[in-house]
RNA sequence: GCUCGGGUGGUGAAAUGGCAUACACAGCAGACUUAAGAUCUGCCGCUGUUAAAAGCGUGUGGGUUCGAGUCCCACCCCGAGCACCA
């Protein structure tokens, strides 16, 4: 018996696969359908950790399975190489981000090789190379040409530690997603992409996607569609009107005041008429200085100030009501102003209680008008509403919209995507500002796009890439970089020195894999057509409102521009869970609970590691790492090797097989069915356990023909690619097992002729016996009532009712 | 607060409304071995018993059903996401 030497055999096959380009995907293969299988490309942070393995390992099981099923599979890999961590680490270690990043890519590429995954290495994409980011810039220009990229000065989320602005999606509970620092608001000029133009389509097309419901729901909530109406409130003694957005127009009769966001422009416009100007000014100042976090942690208690001297007219009641300013109204949503209906909105109720404002109930559950202890937000019938009294509020809603001449309106929570970053290690934004041109155009901005022929705008090698509080990128310190002649008029001008959010890079990388070396376009149309959209996309759930939303937006934009013939990039999506440290905490170097995959591979081999990751829990679940758990599959693979190498040697020498044991044959075909179905459903854990059951049975009675042994090896191939390749090769096969075919099961063998009939009395199991699958109820009853244990359980009682489930059980009810 | 997930042996976990705990890990006992390790065999929810029989068991309480881990209602706990979005 030879002991399985994983080190020797795994590296042997990894070299052969790479050398023979076994997994290089041809754009088309005769008689085979293309299948684009993709894992989220890693960030080159240093080393591959077990989380990468958990993503990539089982994902590769799926890829190999699809390949065996007869698909022409492309499984590419690359690096999401721009971004803050590279820069921060580089600053700390005093080496250039590029050097650091490329060194990490080298290490990680080597590690990726040790996984033995079926990647097409020829399609490697690295986003920090000019050949790649040139197309970021090209895409940016396309957005700009179409009015979807625009520059705006406004308060933005500023991370004082990263010293850059962040997209809304990158702010988590008022803190920076990366470094957990409190985010501040900073007025700064920046570039945004008009993703909000696509809100409705991003929402609608979610329906057709084979994505986890949870992820779809999260995107849906993030887009946050809400249907309502815009109602105008005339300002008393003035020609002005204040627009509010509401989803509850039915409650308009109960609107007892209006609230403006502190940033609402009307506060300035009407400034002169405000009596208590200094109090208002104080409040605005105070609101302005609150950080995002303060607003969140203040327990949502309400603050505000009345604009004394000003009133508006409720268009339903025609009564004058006051105007207040409060920071619980957000300037970025709706119209930045609300009608307050304290009786039917929890926030308004709290505000009204705080400032002793009138509460008028207009919707009632039972038609009565009692004093409210809290806001009533359910449906009901109208009260205190004149002609509308006793009408269901849902009907009143539309009528009120009509009589006050309001417009129906849809709002979204989604904001435009802020893509400028005041950092060095990213794609330069291809824009030049020209003061001369500015004078000639009405906007006066002088924004001149870099001509396509001048792309890429190469990120210069500078020495000082430390960020500062100036709100400008380190590139602003390099005159060589930013001082350029204007491409339009030739006069001296300045480049944009901000770089792009790295989510820009990852919003289209999956297109580049189709044609990674193209110098003329971001990817050739035909090559895109042959591969995209992605058939199966696998990665963590942490990107649900970032990468996955942005990629959908890019795809829809490129579809509109006729570059793509599909509207959604990822037809199917699956998430892996998160593996925690053995202590149940998130793995981190500072906690010292990090599991090093290289050590595991060294000790147990890549096959054992990937198979254990498949086996340890449901794929989308994850959980704490159990240090001894891997022994299970490791022993299993050892037993497989012993069984096969020993038995097969004898068999091959004899060149004849024994007839397969019929019980085993049935189990084999059932296993073929189960393993195939389970892999398709991403239930890798039960697929592995089915394989264990099969091998356990074979070990007890290893009576199989050579052809059956081959089926078993094929079933194991996606899980243990190296070992099975070696066994396959030993059997005299020239071509890789991974290019062979997935076994088919025999329907007849999967179907059972007989079964174990369960006999229950009052639903409690009392006995069981073997019976034919097609046994009739009469026969079953007779058999069951004849059983000693049944007689005992029945005693003197007579059966009242007998439930018979064909092919399963009989239940005697007394 | 709202929206999703989830709660099953000592542990990771299985289970189209029909045998709860498959498959493993750990543990215990035995075989092999000078020994250790590796490997192999057996046991392994709780109560009970020499052993069995029997009873009890899927977060808690109720319900539907011949039959509930699974469906319904209420509650408790854990995890994730969102969070003053009118």
mmCIF file with all atom_site columns, N, CA and C (backbone and C1' of nucleotides) in Angstrom, chain A residues 226 246-247 302 328 330 347 413 616 621 628 635 639 685 692 696 760 768 808 811, chain B residues 4 12-14 16 18-19 22-26 39-40 56 66 83-86:
data_model
loop_
_atom_site.group_PDB
_atom_site.id
_atom_site.type_symbol
_atom_site.label_atom_id
_atom_site.label_alt_id
_atom_site.label_comp_id
_atom_site.label_asym_id
_atom_site.label_entity_id
_atom_site.label_seq_id
_atom_site.pdbx_PDB_ins_code
_atom_site.Cartn_x
_atom_site.Cartn_y
_atom_site.Cartn_z
_atom_site.occupancy
_atom_site.B_iso_or_equiv
_atom_site.pdbx_formal_charge
_atom_site.auth_seq_id
_atom_site.auth_comp_id
_atom_site.auth_asym_id
_atom_site.auth_atom_id
_atom_site.pdbx_PDB_model_num
ATOM 1   N N     . UNK A 1 226 ? -40.297 54.932 -3.032 1.00 0.00 ? 226 UNK A N     1
ATOM 2   C CA    . UNK A 1 226 ? -41.546 55.170 -2.323 1.00 0.00 ? 226 UNK A CA    1
ATOM 3   C C     . UNK A 1 226 ? -42.444 56.066 -3.141 1.00 0.00 ? 226 UNK A C     1
ATOM 4   N N     . UNK A 1 246 ? -44.959 63.542 0.320  1.00 0.00 ? 246 UNK A N     1
ATOM 5   C CA    . UNK A 1 246 ? -45.589 62.692 1.325  1.00 0.00 ? 246 UNK A CA    1
ATOM 6   C C     . UNK A 1 246 ? -46.125 61.422 0.690  1.00 0.00 ? 246 UNK A C     1
ATOM 7   N N     . UNK A 1 247 ? -46.097 60.340 1.463  1.00 0.00 ? 247 UNK A N     1
ATOM 8   C CA    . UNK A 1 247 ? -46.747 59.112 1.006  1.00 0.00 ? 247 UNK A CA    1
ATOM 9   C C     . UNK A 1 247 ? -48.140 59.012 1.616  1.00 0.00 ? 247 UNK A C     1
ATOM 10  N N     . UNK A 1 302 ? -35.854 65.122 19.293 1.00 0.00 ? 302 UNK A N     1
ATOM 11  C CA    . UNK A 1 302 ? -36.067 66.144 18.280 1.00 0.00 ? 302 UNK A CA    1
ATOM 12  C C     . UNK A 1 302 ? -35.645 67.533 18.763 1.00 0.00 ? 302 UNK A C     1
ATOM 13  N N     . UNK A 1 328 ? -34.252 66.779 11.685 1.00 0.00 ? 328 UNK A N     1
ATOM 14  C CA    . UNK A 1 328 ? -34.788 65.436 11.391 1.00 0.00 ? 328 UNK A CA    1
ATOM 15  C C     . UNK A 1 328 ? -35.339 65.368 9.972  1.00 0.00 ? 328 UNK A C     1
ATOM 16  N N     . UNK A 1 330 ? -34.337 65.738 6.147  1.00 0.00 ? 330 UNK A N     1
ATOM 17  C CA    . UNK A 1 330 ? -33.098 65.629 5.383  1.00 0.00 ? 330 UNK A CA    1
ATOM 18  C C     . UNK A 1 330 ? -33.211 66.397 4.075  1.00 0.00 ? 330 UNK A C     1
ATOM 19  N N     . UNK A 1 347 ? -42.386 60.357 14.126 1.00 0.00 ? 347 UNK A N     1
ATOM 20  C CA    . UNK A 1 347 ? -41.395 61.424 14.304 1.00 0.00 ? 347 UNK A CA    1
ATOM 21  C C     . UNK A 1 347 ? -42.070 62.765 14.536 1.00 0.00 ? 347 UNK A C     1
ATOM 22  N N     . UNK A 1 413 ? -34.479 56.434 -2.251 1.00 0.00 ? 413 UNK A N     1
ATOM 23  C CA    . UNK A 1 413 ? -33.456 56.762 -1.258 1.00 0.00 ? 413 UNK A CA    1
ATOM 24  C C     . UNK A 1 413 ? -32.074 56.796 -1.886 1.00 0.00 ? 413 UNK A C     1
ATOM 25  N N     . UNK A 1 616 ? -17.680 21.394 5.876  1.00 0.00 ? 616 UNK A N     1
ATOM 26  C CA    . UNK A 1 616 ? -17.807 21.895 7.246  1.00 0.00 ? 616 UNK A CA    1
ATOM 27  C C     . UNK A 1 616 ? -19.162 22.522 7.587  1.00 0.00 ? 616 UNK A C     1
ATOM 28  N N     . UNK A 1 621 ? -23.110 29.702 4.995  1.00 0.00 ? 621 UNK A N     1
ATOM 29  C CA    . UNK A 1 621 ? -23.205 29.900 6.430  1.00 0.00 ? 621 UNK A CA    1
ATOM 30  C C     . UNK A 1 621 ? -21.889 30.230 7.127  1.00 0.00 ? 621 UNK A C     1
ATOM 31  N N     . UNK A 1 628 ? -9.796  20.559 14.419 1.00 0.00 ? 628 UNK A N     1
ATOM 32  C CA    . UNK A 1 628 ? -9.654  19.119 14.150 1.00 0.00 ? 628 UNK A CA    1
ATOM 33  C C     . UNK A 1 628 ? -10.617 18.628 13.076 1.00 0.00 ? 628 UNK A C     1
ATOM 34  N N     . UNK A 1 635 ? -8.822  11.938 6.433  1.00 0.00 ? 635 UNK A N     1
ATOM 35  C CA    . UNK A 1 635 ? -8.842  10.481 6.592  1.00 0.00 ? 635 UNK A CA    1
ATOM 36  C C     . UNK A 1 635 ? -9.632  9.836  5.468  1.00 0.00 ? 635 UNK A C     1
ATOM 37  N N     . UNK A 1 639 ? -8.397  7.039  2.848  1.00 0.00 ? 639 UNK A N     1
ATOM 38  C CA    . UNK A 1 639 ? -9.061  5.747  2.648  1.00 0.00 ? 639 UNK A CA    1
ATOM 39  C C     . UNK A 1 639 ? -9.399  5.534  1.183  1.00 0.00 ? 639 UNK A C     1
ATOM 40  N N     . UNK A 1 685 ? -21.862 20.315 1.310  1.00 0.00 ? 685 UNK A N     1
ATOM 41  C CA    . UNK A 1 685 ? -21.691 19.515 2.520  1.00 0.00 ? 685 UNK A CA    1
ATOM 42  C C     . UNK A 1 685 ? -22.401 18.167 2.426  1.00 0.00 ? 685 UNK A C     1
ATOM 43  N N     . UNK A 1 692 ? -19.085 9.999  1.155  1.00 0.00 ? 692 UNK A N     1
ATOM 44  C CA    . UNK A 1 692 ? -18.542 9.223  2.267  1.00 0.00 ? 692 UNK A CA    1
ATOM 45  C C     . UNK A 1 692 ? -19.351 7.953  2.482  1.00 0.00 ? 692 UNK A C     1
ATOM 46  N N     . UNK A 1 696 ? -17.756 4.311  2.190  1.00 0.00 ? 696 UNK A N     1
ATOM 47  C CA    . UNK A 1 696 ? -17.869 3.418  3.346  1.00 0.00 ? 696 UNK A CA    1
ATOM 48  C C     . UNK A 1 696 ? -18.454 2.074  2.928  1.00 0.00 ? 696 UNK A C     1
ATOM 49  N N     . UNK A 1 760 ? -47.230 2.870  12.441 1.00 0.00 ? 760 UNK A N     1
ATOM 50  C CA    . UNK A 1 760 ? -47.428 3.761  13.573 1.00 0.00 ? 760 UNK A CA    1
ATOM 51  C C     . UNK A 1 760 ? -48.767 3.455  14.229 1.00 0.00 ? 760 UNK A C     1
ATOM 52  N N     . UNK A 1 768 ? -41.557 -1.739 12.024 1.00 0.00 ? 768 UNK A N     1
ATOM 53  C CA    . UNK A 1 768 ? -41.357 -1.524 10.602 1.00 0.00 ? 768 UNK A CA    1
ATOM 54  C C     . UNK A 1 768 ? -41.030 -2.843 9.935  1.00 0.00 ? 768 UNK A C     1
ATOM 55  N N     . UNK A 1 808 ? -44.742 4.408  2.000  1.00 0.00 ? 808 UNK A N     1
ATOM 56  C CA    . UNK A 1 808 ? -44.089 5.057  3.126  1.00 0.00 ? 808 UNK A CA    1
ATOM 57  C C     . UNK A 1 808 ? -44.518 4.477  4.487  1.00 0.00 ? 808 UNK A C     1
ATOM 58  N N     . UNK A 1 811 ? -50.592 4.319  9.484  1.00 0.00 ? 811 UNK A N     1
ATOM 59  C CA    . UNK A 1 811 ? -50.807 4.847  10.834 1.00 0.00 ? 811 UNK A CA    1
ATOM 60  C C     . UNK A 1 811 ? -52.182 4.408  11.329 1.00 0.00 ? 811 UNK A C     1
ATOM 61  P P     . C   B 2 4   ? -39.665 40.689 6.615  1.00 0.00 ? 4   C   B P     1
ATOM 62  O "O5'" . C   B 2 4   ? -38.577 39.993 5.710  1.00 0.00 ? 4   C   B "O5'" 1
ATOM 63  C "C5'" . C   B 2 4   ? -37.820 38.957 6.246  1.00 0.00 ? 4   C   B "C5'" 1
ATOM 64  C "C4'" . C   B 2 4   ? -36.443 38.957 5.647  1.00 0.00 ? 4   C   B "C4'" 1
ATOM 65  C "C3'" . C   B 2 4   ? -35.673 37.708 6.007  1.00 0.00 ? 4   C   B "C3'" 1
ATOM 66  O "O3'" . C   B 2 4   ? -35.922 36.721 5.031  1.00 0.00 ? 4   C   B "O3'" 1
ATOM 67  C "C1'" . C   B 2 4   ? -34.403 39.582 6.671  1.00 0.00 ? 4   C   B "C1'" 1
ATOM 68  P P     . G   B 2 12  ? -21.667 23.676 17.250 1.00 0.00 ? 12  G   B P     1
ATOM 69  O "O5'" . G   B 2 12  ? -21.075 23.119 15.888 1.00 0.00 ? 12  G   B "O5'" 1
ATOM 70  C "C5'" . G   B 2 12  ? -19.943 23.766 15.299 1.00 0.00 ? 12  G   B "C5'" 1
ATOM 71  C "C4'" . G   B 2 12  ? -19.654 23.159 13.956 1.00 0.00 ? 12  G   B "C4'" 1
ATOM 72  C "C3'" . G   B 2 12  ? -20.833 23.095 13.000 1.00 0.00 ? 12  G   B "C3'" 1
ATOM 73  O "O3'" . G   B 2 12  ? -21.087 24.341 12.392 1.00 0.00 ? 12  G   B "O3'" 1
ATOM 74  C "C1'" . G   B 2 12  ? -19.671 21.040 12.951 1.00 0.00 ? 12  G   B "C1'" 1
ATOM 75  P P     . A   B 2 13  ? -22.565 24.738 12.035 1.00 0.00 ? 13  A   B P     1
ATOM 76  O "O5'" . A   B 2 13  ? -23.263 23.340 11.751 1.00 0.00 ? 13  A   B "O5'" 1
ATOM 77  C "C5'" . A   B 2 13  ? -24.119 23.129 10.653 1.00 0.00 ? 13  A   B "C5'" 1
ATOM 78  C "C4'" . A   B 2 13  ? -23.907 21.731 10.158 1.00 0.00 ? 13  A   B "C4'" 1
ATOM 79  C "C3'" . A   B 2 13  ? -25.169 21.102 9.590  1.00 0.00 ? 13  A   B "C3'" 1
ATOM 80  O "O3'" . A   B 2 13  ? -25.213 21.378 8.210  1.00 0.00 ? 13  A   B "O3'" 1
ATOM 81  C "C1'" . A   B 2 13  ? -24.208 19.659 11.218 1.00 0.00 ? 13  A   B "C1'" 1
ATOM 82  P P     . A   B 2 14  ? -26.602 21.531 7.490  1.00 0.00 ? 14  A   B P     1
ATOM 83  O "O5'" . A   B 2 14  ? -26.845 20.061 7.003  1.00 0.00 ? 14  A   B "O5'" 1
ATOM 84  C "C5'" . A   B 2 14  ? -27.788 19.309 7.611  1.00 0.00 ? 14  A   B "C5'" 1
ATOM 85  C "C4'" . A   B 2 14  ? -27.832 17.963 6.997  1.00 0.00 ? 14  A   B "C4'" 1
ATOM 86  C "C3'" . A   B 2 14  ? -29.252 17.601 6.594  1.00 0.00 ? 14  A   B "C3'" 1
ATOM 87  O "O3'" . A   B 2 14  ? -29.415 17.765 5.219  1.00 0.00 ? 14  A   B "O3'" 1
ATOM 88  C "C1'" . A   B 2 14  ? -28.466 16.126 8.264  1.00 0.00 ? 14  A   B "C1'" 1
ATOM 89  P P     . U   B 2 16  ? -35.685 17.406 3.507  1.00 0.00 ? 16  U   B P     1
ATOM 90  O "O5'" . U   B 2 16  ? -37.240 17.740 3.379  1.00 0.00 ? 16  U   B "O5'" 1
ATOM 91  C "C5'" . U   B 2 16  ? -38.066 16.840 2.673  1.00 0.00 ? 16  U   B "C5'" 1
ATOM 92  C "C4'" . U   B 2 16  ? -38.736 17.530 1.517  1.00 0.00 ? 16  U   B "C4'" 1
ATOM 93  C "C3'" . U   B 2 16  ? -40.207 17.865 1.776  1.00 0.00 ? 16  U   B "C3'" 1
ATOM 94  O "O3'" . U   B 2 16  ? -40.344 19.149 2.399  1.00 0.00 ? 16  U   B "O3'" 1
ATOM 95  C "C1'" . U   B 2 16  ? -40.073 16.583 -0.169 1.00 0.00 ? 16  U   B "C1'" 1
ATOM 96  P P     . G   B 2 18  ? -42.017 14.980 5.807  1.00 0.00 ? 18  G   B P     1
ATOM 97  O "O5'" . G   B 2 18  ? -42.309 13.645 6.626  1.00 0.00 ? 18  G   B "O5'" 1
ATOM 98  C "C5'" . G   B 2 18  ? -42.227 13.683 8.039  1.00 0.00 ? 18  G   B "C5'" 1
ATOM 99  C "C4'" . G   B 2 18  ? -42.397 12.287 8.568  1.00 0.00 ? 18  G   B "C4'" 1
ATOM 100 C "C3'" . G   B 2 18  ? -41.693 11.219 7.765  1.00 0.00 ? 18  G   B "C3'" 1
ATOM 101 O "O3'" . G   B 2 18  ? -41.236 10.229 8.675  1.00 0.00 ? 18  G   B "O3'" 1
ATOM 102 C "C1'" . G   B 2 18  ? -44.023 10.802 7.749  1.00 0.00 ? 18  G   B "C1'" 1
ATOM 103 P P     . C   B 2 19  ? -39.821 10.421 9.375  1.00 0.00 ? 19  C   B P     1
ATOM 104 O "O5'" . C   B 2 19  ? -39.734 8.954  9.975  1.00 0.00 ? 19  C   B "O5'" 1
ATOM 105 C "C5'" . C   B 2 19  ? -40.628 8.532  10.994 1.00 0.00 ? 19  C   B "C5'" 1
ATOM 106 C "C4'" . C   B 2 19  ? -39.859 7.715  11.986 1.00 0.00 ? 19  C   B "C4'" 1
ATOM 107 C "C3'" . C   B 2 19  ? -38.597 8.393  12.512 1.00 0.00 ? 19  C   B "C3'" 1
ATOM 108 O "O3'" . C   B 2 19  ? -38.407 8.000  13.864 1.00 0.00 ? 19  C   B "O3'" 1
ATOM 109 C "C1'" . C   B 2 19  ? -38.000 6.404  11.427 1.00 0.00 ? 19  C   B "C1'" 1
ATOM 110 P P     . A   B 2 22  ? -26.731 10.020 13.395 1.00 0.00 ? 22  A   B P     1
ATOM 111 O "O5'" . A   B 2 22  ? -26.466 9.472  11.925 1.00 0.00 ? 22  A   B "O5'" 1
ATOM 112 C "C5'" . A   B 2 22  ? -27.441 8.693  11.244 1.00 0.00 ? 22  A   B "C5'" 1
ATOM 113 C "C4'" . A   B 2 22  ? -27.436 9.027  9.774  1.00 0.00 ? 22  A   B "C4'" 1
ATOM 114 C "C3'" . A   B 2 22  ? -26.055 9.169  9.134  1.00 0.00 ? 22  A   B "C3'" 1
ATOM 115 O "O3'" . A   B 2 22  ? -25.501 7.919  8.785  1.00 0.00 ? 22  A   B "O3'" 1
ATOM 116 C "C1'" . A   B 2 22  ? -27.430 10.969 8.475  1.00 0.00 ? 22  A   B "C1'" 1
ATOM 117 P P     . C   B 2 23  ? -24.023 7.546  9.114  1.00 0.00 ? 23  C   B P     1
ATOM 118 O "O5'" . C   B 2 23  ? -23.206 8.743  8.455  1.00 0.00 ? 23  C   B "O5'" 1
ATOM 119 C "C5'" . C   B 2 23  ? -23.042 8.826  7.042  1.00 0.00 ? 23  C   B "C5'" 1
ATOM 120 C "C4'" . C   B 2 23  ? -22.237 10.066 6.704  1.00 0.00 ? 23  C   B "C4'" 1
ATOM 121 C "C3'" . C   B 2 23  ? -20.969 10.220 7.534  1.00 0.00 ? 23  C   B "C3'" 1
ATOM 122 O "O3'" . C   B 2 23  ? -19.927 9.462  6.961  1.00 0.00 ? 23  C   B "O3'" 1
ATOM 123 C "C1'" . C   B 2 23  ? -22.153 12.263 7.543  1.00 0.00 ? 23  C   B "C1'" 1
ATOM 124 P P     . A   B 2 24  ? -18.742 8.936  7.869  1.00 0.00 ? 24  A   B P     1
ATOM 125 O "O5'" . A   B 2 24  ? -17.977 10.304 8.135  1.00 0.00 ? 24  A   B "O5'" 1
ATOM 126 C "C5'" . A   B 2 24  ? -17.371 10.547 9.384  1.00 0.00 ? 24  A   B "C5'" 1
ATOM 127 C "C4'" . A   B 2 24  ? -17.010 12.010 9.453  1.00 0.00 ? 24  A   B "C4'" 1
ATOM 128 C "C3'" . A   B 2 24  ? -16.282 12.398 10.721 1.00 0.00 ? 24  A   B "C3'" 1
ATOM 129 O "O3'" . A   B 2 24  ? -14.892 12.182 10.568 1.00 0.00 ? 24  A   B "O3'" 1
ATOM 130 C "C1'" . A   B 2 24  ? -18.094 13.852 10.407 1.00 0.00 ? 24  A   B "C1'" 1
ATOM 131 P P     . C   B 2 25  ? -14.043 11.646 11.791 1.00 0.00 ? 25  C   B P     1
ATOM 132 O "O5'" . C   B 2 25  ? -14.018 12.915 12.747 1.00 0.00 ? 25  C   B "O5'" 1
ATOM 133 C "C5'" . C   B 2 25  ? -13.357 14.108 12.337 1.00 0.00 ? 25  C   B "C5'" 1
ATOM 134 C "C4'" . C   B 2 25  ? -13.536 15.189 13.371 1.00 0.00 ? 25  C   B "C4'" 1
ATOM 135 C "C3'" . C   B 2 25  ? -13.164 14.778 14.789 1.00 0.00 ? 25  C   B "C3'" 1
ATOM 136 O "O3'" . C   B 2 25  ? -11.774 14.827 14.997 1.00 0.00 ? 25  C   B "O3'" 1
ATOM 137 C "C1'" . C   B 2 25  ? -15.226 15.905 14.814 1.00 0.00 ? 25  C   B "C1'" 1
ATOM 138 P P     . A   B 2 26  ? -11.103 13.759 15.929 1.00 0.00 ? 26  A   B P     1
ATOM 139 O "O5'" . A   B 2 26  ? -11.714 14.152 17.356 1.00 0.00 ? 26  A   B "O5'" 1
ATOM 140 C "C5'" . A   B 2 26  ? -11.318 15.364 17.990 1.00 0.00 ? 26  A   B "C5'" 1
ATOM 141 C "C4'" . A   B 2 26  ? -12.145 15.584 19.233 1.00 0.00 ? 26  A   B "C4'" 1
ATOM 142 C "C3'" . A   B 2 26  ? -12.094 14.462 20.268 1.00 0.00 ? 26  A   B "C3'" 1
ATOM 143 O "O3'" . A   B 2 26  ? -10.941 14.556 21.082 1.00 0.00 ? 26  A   B "O3'" 1
ATOM 144 C "C1'" . A   B 2 26  ? -14.330 15.074 19.915 1.00 0.00 ? 26  A   B "C1'" 1
ATOM 145 P P     . U   B 2 39  ? -5.408  7.692  10.885 1.00 0.00 ? 39  U   B P     1
ATOM 146 O "O5'" . U   B 2 39  ? -5.550  6.134  10.596 1.00 0.00 ? 39  U   B "O5'" 1
ATOM 147 C "C5'" . U   B 2 39  ? -5.250  5.606  9.312  1.00 0.00 ? 39  U   B "C5'" 1
ATOM 148 C "C4'" . U   B 2 39  ? -5.260  4.102  9.356  1.00 0.00 ? 39  U   B "C4'" 1
ATOM 149 C "C3'" . U   B 2 39  ? -6.569  3.484  9.824  1.00 0.00 ? 39  U   B "C3'" 1
ATOM 150 O "O3'" . U   B 2 39  ? -7.521  3.421  8.782  1.00 0.00 ? 39  U   B "O3'" 1
ATOM 151 C "C1'" . U   B 2 39  ? -4.773  2.452  10.961 1.00 0.00 ? 39  U   B "C1'" 1
ATOM 152 P P     . C   B 2 40  ? -9.062  3.596  9.117  1.00 0.00 ? 40  C   B P     1
ATOM 153 O "O5'" . C   B 2 40  ? -9.422  2.178  9.710  1.00 0.00 ? 40  C   B "O5'" 1
ATOM 154 C "C5'" . C   B 2 40  ? -9.337  1.008  8.896  1.00 0.00 ? 40  C   B "C5'" 1
ATOM 155 C "C4'" . C   B 2 40  ? -9.487  -0.216 9.754  1.00 0.00 ? 40  C   B "C4'" 1
ATOM 156 C "C3'" . C   B 2 40  ? -10.753 -0.263 10.596 1.00 0.00 ? 40  C   B "C3'" 1
ATOM 157 O "O3'" . C   B 2 40  ? -11.870 -0.689 9.853  1.00 0.00 ? 40  C   B "O3'" 1
ATOM 158 C "C1'" . C   B 2 40  ? -8.903  -0.844 11.943 1.00 0.00 ? 40  C   B "C1'" 1
ATOM 159 P P     . C   B 2 56  ? -43.638 9.997  26.283 1.00 0.00 ? 56  C   B P     1
ATOM 160 O "O5'" . C   B 2 56  ? -42.422 10.976 26.607 1.00 0.00 ? 56  C   B "O5'" 1
ATOM 161 C "C5'" . C   B 2 56  ? -42.411 11.704 27.841 1.00 0.00 ? 56  C   B "C5'" 1
ATOM 162 C "C4'" . C   B 2 56  ? -41.094 12.416 27.995 1.00 0.00 ? 56  C   B "C4'" 1
ATOM 163 C "C3'" . C   B 2 56  ? -40.691 13.273 26.803 1.00 0.00 ? 56  C   B "C3'" 1
ATOM 164 O "O3'" . C   B 2 56  ? -41.389 14.513 26.807 1.00 0.00 ? 56  C   B "O3'" 1
ATOM 165 C "C1'" . C   B 2 56  ? -38.828 12.000 27.517 1.00 0.00 ? 56  C   B "C1'" 1
ATOM 166 P P     . C   B 2 66  ? -57.006 14.932 11.474 1.00 0.00 ? 66  C   B P     1
ATOM 167 O "O5'" . C   B 2 66  ? -55.990 13.887 12.109 1.00 0.00 ? 66  C   B "O5'" 1
ATOM 168 C "C5'" . C   B 2 66  ? -56.447 12.935 13.069 1.00 0.00 ? 66  C   B "C5'" 1
ATOM 169 C "C4'" . C   B 2 66  ? -55.375 11.897 13.272 1.00 0.00 ? 66  C   B "C4'" 1
ATOM 170 C "C3'" . C   B 2 66  ? -53.983 12.437 13.508 1.00 0.00 ? 66  C   B "C3'" 1
ATOM 171 O "O3'" . C   B 2 66  ? -53.788 12.792 14.857 1.00 0.00 ? 66  C   B "O3'" 1
ATOM 172 C "C1'" . C   B 2 66  ? -53.889 10.725 11.878 1.00 0.00 ? 66  C   B "C1'" 1
ATOM 173 P P     . A   B 2 83  ? -28.525 53.269 6.262  1.00 0.00 ? 83  A   B P     1
ATOM 174 O "O5'" . A   B 2 83  ? -29.482 53.808 7.420  1.00 0.00 ? 83  A   B "O5'" 1
ATOM 175 C "C5'" . A   B 2 83  ? -30.703 54.406 7.076  1.00 0.00 ? 83  A   B "C5'" 1
ATOM 176 C "C4'" . A   B 2 83  ? -31.613 54.367 8.259  1.00 0.00 ? 83  A   B "C4'" 1
ATOM 177 C "C3'" . A   B 2 83  ? -31.309 55.373 9.347  1.00 0.00 ? 83  A   B "C3'" 1
ATOM 178 O "O3'" . A   B 2 83  ? -31.758 56.642 8.938  1.00 0.00 ? 83  A   B "O3'" 1
ATOM 179 C "C1'" . A   B 2 83  ? -31.939 53.297 10.297 1.00 0.00 ? 83  A   B "C1'" 1
ATOM 180 P P     . C   B 2 84  ? -31.516 57.901 9.846  1.00 0.00 ? 84  C   B P     1
ATOM 181 O "O5'" . C   B 2 84  ? -33.018 58.391 9.841  1.00 0.00 ? 84  C   B "O5'" 1
ATOM 182 C "C5'" . C   B 2 84  ? -34.054 57.514 10.245 1.00 0.00 ? 84  C   B "C5'" 1
ATOM 183 C "C4'" . C   B 2 84  ? -35.283 58.317 10.558 1.00 0.00 ? 84  C   B "C4'" 1
ATOM 184 C "C3'" . C   B 2 84  ? -35.671 59.262 9.444  1.00 0.00 ? 84  C   B "C3'" 1
ATOM 185 O "O3'" . C   B 2 84  ? -37.077 59.301 9.313  1.00 0.00 ? 84  C   B "O3'" 1
ATOM 186 C "C1'" . C   B 2 84  ? -35.300 60.454 11.455 1.00 0.00 ? 84  C   B "C1'" 1
ATOM 187 P P     . C   B 2 85  ? -37.749 58.081 8.514  1.00 0.00 ? 85  C   B P     1
ATOM 188 O "O5'" . C   B 2 85  ? -37.412 58.444 6.999  1.00 0.00 ? 85  C   B "O5'" 1
ATOM 189 C "C5'" . C   B 2 85  ? -38.111 59.488 6.348  1.00 0.00 ? 85  C   B "C5'" 1
ATOM 190 C "C4'" . C   B 2 85  ? -38.020 59.301 4.852  1.00 0.00 ? 85  C   B "C4'" 1
ATOM 191 C "C3'" . C   B 2 85  ? -38.283 57.876 4.379  1.00 0.00 ? 85  C   B "C3'" 1
ATOM 192 O "O3'" . C   B 2 85  ? -38.988 57.940 3.170  1.00 0.00 ? 85  C   B "O3'" 1
ATOM 193 C "C1'" . C   B 2 85  ? -36.114 58.522 3.722  1.00 0.00 ? 85  C   B "C1'" 1
ATOM 194 P P     . A   B 2 86  ? -40.339 57.113 3.116  1.00 0.00 ? 86  A   B P     1
ATOM 195 O "O5'" . A   B 2 86  ? -41.375 58.003 3.905  1.00 0.00 ? 86  A   B "O5'" 1
ATOM 196 C "C5'" . A   B 2 86  ? -41.990 59.074 3.255  1.00 0.00 ? 86  A   B "C5'" 1
ATOM 197 C "C4'" . A   B 2 86  ? -42.669 59.917 4.269  1.00 0.00 ? 86  A   B "C4'" 1
ATOM 198 C "C3'" . A   B 2 86  ? -43.229 61.218 3.690  1.00 0.00 ? 86  A   B "C3'" 1
ATOM 199 O "O3'" . A   B 2 86  ? -44.553 61.052 3.220  1.00 0.00 ? 86  A   B "O3'" 1
ATOM 200 C "C1'" . A   B 2 86  ? -41.837 61.730 5.506  1.00 0.00 ? 86  A   B "C1'" 1
#
